[in-house]
Tab-separated table of C-alpha atoms and ligand atoms in Angstrom:
chain	number	residue	atom	x	y	z
A	1	MET	CA	1.317	67.786	149.492
A	2	ARG	CA	2.734	68.559	146.091
A	3	LYS	CA	5.987	66.869	146.980
A	4	PHE	CA	4.079	63.831	148.147
A	5	LEU	CA	2.148	63.554	144.895
A	6	PHE	CA	5.343	64.036	142.956
A	7	LEU	CA	6.906	61.107	144.799
A	8	ILE	CA	3.956	58.897	144.002
A	9	PHE	CA	4.277	59.902	140.404
A	10	LEU	CA	7.994	59.147	140.397
A	11	THR	CA	7.610	55.692	141.848
A	12	GLY	CA	4.290	54.785	140.286
A	13	ALA	CA	4.659	56.036	136.746
A	14	GLY	CA	7.684	54.261	135.422
A	15	MET	CA	6.190	54.017	131.968
A	16	ALA	CA	5.507	57.721	131.733
A	17	SER	CA	9.086	58.578	132.622
A	18	ALA	CA	10.254	56.804	129.486
A	19	GLN	CA	8.353	59.411	127.459
A	20	GLN	CA	9.660	62.593	128.957
A	21	HIS	CA	12.716	63.710	130.886
A	22	PRO	CA	12.234	63.870	134.681
A	23	LEU	CA	12.896	67.631	134.638
A	24	PHE	CA	9.682	68.061	132.679
A	25	LYS	CA	7.442	65.701	134.602
A	26	ASP	CA	5.289	68.497	135.957
A	27	ALA	CA	5.319	70.511	132.755
A	28	ASP	CA	2.035	71.521	131.159
A	29	LEU	CA	2.562	70.892	127.441
A	30	ASN	CA	-0.557	72.828	126.489
A	31	VAL	CA	0.776	75.910	128.235
A	32	GLY	CA	4.138	75.397	126.532
A	33	GLU	CA	2.609	75.174	123.078
A	34	LYS	CA	0.519	78.258	123.710
A	35	LEU	CA	3.554	80.243	124.881
A	36	ILE	CA	5.583	79.174	121.863
A	37	ALA	CA	2.809	80.358	119.561
A	38	GLU	CA	2.164	83.606	121.464
A	39	ASN	CA	5.813	84.604	121.646
A	40	GLN	CA	6.519	83.999	117.980
A	41	CYS	CA	9.486	81.788	118.603
A	42	ASN	CA	9.050	80.136	115.243
A	43	GLU	CA	8.586	83.359	113.279
A	44	CYS	CA	11.958	84.602	114.378
A	45	HIS	CA	13.687	81.245	113.954
A	46	ILE	CA	12.264	80.974	110.422
A	47	ARG	CA	13.939	84.258	109.547
A	48	ARG	CA	17.191	82.632	110.566
A	49	VAL	CA	16.931	79.057	109.247
A	50	GLY	CA	13.908	79.037	106.919
A	51	GLY	CA	11.461	76.138	106.598
A	52	ASN	CA	9.204	75.928	109.626
A	53	GLY	CA	11.953	77.202	111.883
A	54	SER	CA	12.548	73.930	113.644
A	55	ALA	CA	16.020	73.508	112.091
A	56	ILE	CA	17.202	75.953	114.742
A	57	TYR	CA	16.679	73.232	117.322
A	58	ASN	CA	19.803	71.166	117.114
A	59	PRO	CA	19.881	68.253	119.559
A	60	LYS	CA	23.440	67.434	118.539
A	61	GLY	CA	24.716	70.963	119.108
A	62	ARG	CA	25.658	72.844	122.227
A	63	ILE	CA	22.265	72.191	123.823
A	64	ASN	CA	22.971	68.620	124.810
A	65	THR	CA	21.122	68.067	128.082
A	66	ALA	CA	17.599	68.743	129.300
A	67	GLY	CA	19.032	71.214	131.804
A	68	ALA	CA	20.855	73.109	129.054
A	69	LEU	CA	17.661	73.227	127.026
A	70	ARG	CA	15.744	74.720	129.903
A	71	GLY	CA	18.624	77.124	130.492
A	72	MET	CA	18.462	78.253	126.872
A	73	VAL	CA	14.735	78.914	127.135
A	74	GLU	CA	15.362	80.867	130.324
A	75	TYR	CA	18.060	82.851	128.556
A	76	CYS	CA	15.655	83.740	125.724
A	77	ASN	CA	13.028	84.640	128.286
A	78	THR	CA	15.415	87.091	129.904
A	79	GLU	CA	16.843	88.473	126.666
A	80	LEU	CA	13.491	88.908	124.974
A	81	ASN	CA	11.787	90.055	128.153
A	82	LEU	CA	8.999	87.523	127.848
A	83	GLY	CA	8.076	87.540	131.508
A	84	PHE	CA	7.889	83.774	131.897
A	85	PHE	CA	7.352	82.293	135.315
A	86	PRO	CA	9.625	79.316	136.078
A	87	GLU	CA	6.813	76.908	135.254
A	88	ASP	CA	6.361	78.661	131.903
A	89	THR	CA	10.027	78.195	131.062
A	90	ASN	CA	9.711	74.569	132.056
A	91	ALA	CA	6.592	74.072	129.937
A	92	VAL	CA	8.205	75.589	126.853
A	93	ALA	CA	11.365	73.520	127.300
A	94	ALA	CA	9.227	70.404	127.762
A	95	VAL	CA	7.482	70.955	124.435
A	96	LEU	CA	10.790	71.524	122.636
A	97	ASN	CA	12.174	68.418	124.255
A	98	LYS	CA	9.208	66.319	123.277
A	99	GLN	CA	9.171	67.536	119.684
A	100	HIS	CA	12.839	68.070	118.901
A	101	TYR	CA	15.516	67.241	121.437
A	102	LYS	CA	14.069	64.075	122.974
A	103	PHE	CA	16.379	63.999	125.991
A	104	ARG	CA	15.437	61.175	128.307
B	201	LIG	C1	14.098	87.708	117.985
B	201	LIG	C2	14.369	86.400	117.433
B	201	LIG	C3	14.102	85.180	118.290
B	201	LIG	C4	13.000	84.912	119.026
B	201	LIG	C5	11.745	85.740	119.198
B	201	LIG	C6	13.235	83.632	119.634
B	201	LIG	N1	14.444	83.134	119.278
B	201	LIG	FE1	15.237	81.358	119.854
B	201	LIG	N2	16.886	81.726	118.783
B	201	LIG	C7	17.096	82.847	117.997
B	201	LIG	C8	18.387	82.737	117.335
B	201	LIG	C9	19.007	83.757	116.388
B	201	LIG	C10	18.953	81.504	117.757
B	201	LIG	C11	20.270	80.897	117.348
B	201	LIG	C12	21.339	81.406	118.261
B	201	LIG	C13	22.657	80.817	117.872
B	201	LIG	O1	22.708	79.843	117.114
B	201	LIG	O2	23.651	81.344	118.380
B	201	LIG	C14	17.983	80.900	118.658
B	201	LIG	C15	18.164	79.713	119.284
B	201	LIG	C16	17.252	79.103	120.132
B	201	LIG	C17	17.476	77.853	120.808
B	201	LIG	C18	18.744	76.988	120.764
B	201	LIG	C19	18.713	76.035	119.599
B	201	LIG	C20	19.880	75.078	119.659
B	201	LIG	O3	19.645	73.838	119.713
B	201	LIG	O4	21.030	75.545	119.659
B	201	LIG	C21	16.361	77.606	121.545
B	201	LIG	C22	16.095	76.392	122.434
B	201	LIG	C23	15.462	78.708	121.314
B	201	LIG	N3	16.028	79.598	120.439
B	201	LIG	C24	14.215	78.813	121.885
B	201	LIG	C25	13.368	79.872	121.684
B	201	LIG	C26	12.043	79.958	122.266
B	201	LIG	C27	11.403	78.902	123.126
B	201	LIG	C28	11.521	81.143	121.868
B	201	LIG	C29	10.164	81.716	122.183
B	201	LIG	C30	9.792	81.746	123.558
B	201	LIG	C31	12.516	81.795	121.049
B	201	LIG	N4	13.611	81.004	120.964
B	201	LIG	C32	12.333	83.014	120.467
B	201	LIG	C33	16.247	83.913	117.848
B	201	LIG	C34	15.012	84.046	118.444
């Protein structure tokens, strides 16, 4: 059933796909934003780069695909022991993509 709905979404929502990378179609941005706030991603990044921390996100650096972005979030999840479920990782990566990396 889920797969079926996903297919409908893929074929029917051409406009929406221009906004967000296909990897993140199912991502819940509200969950992603909540997880970013709860896990103090920005606090730690600010210690490193200052400002509001977002300078750490470098779309022109080594993270240069949506898959690599999600992989990086998964890596942090493992390293920092955040206990994300796969959909959590996806949601966080989706928010970062929407706000910073903008991979299509
Ligand atoms: C304990 C500190 C710390 C915490 C907490 C932390 N990060 Fe990071 N993060 C870093 C550091 C340091 C780097 C830079 C690593 C480097 O440049 O080699 C980084 C880099 C990244 C990058 C890669 C940026 C780029 O474009 O190269 C992403 C994506 C990222 N963090 C996501 C997150 C997310 C999402 C969270 C919260 C769930 C998080 N981080 C929490 C320290 C942290």
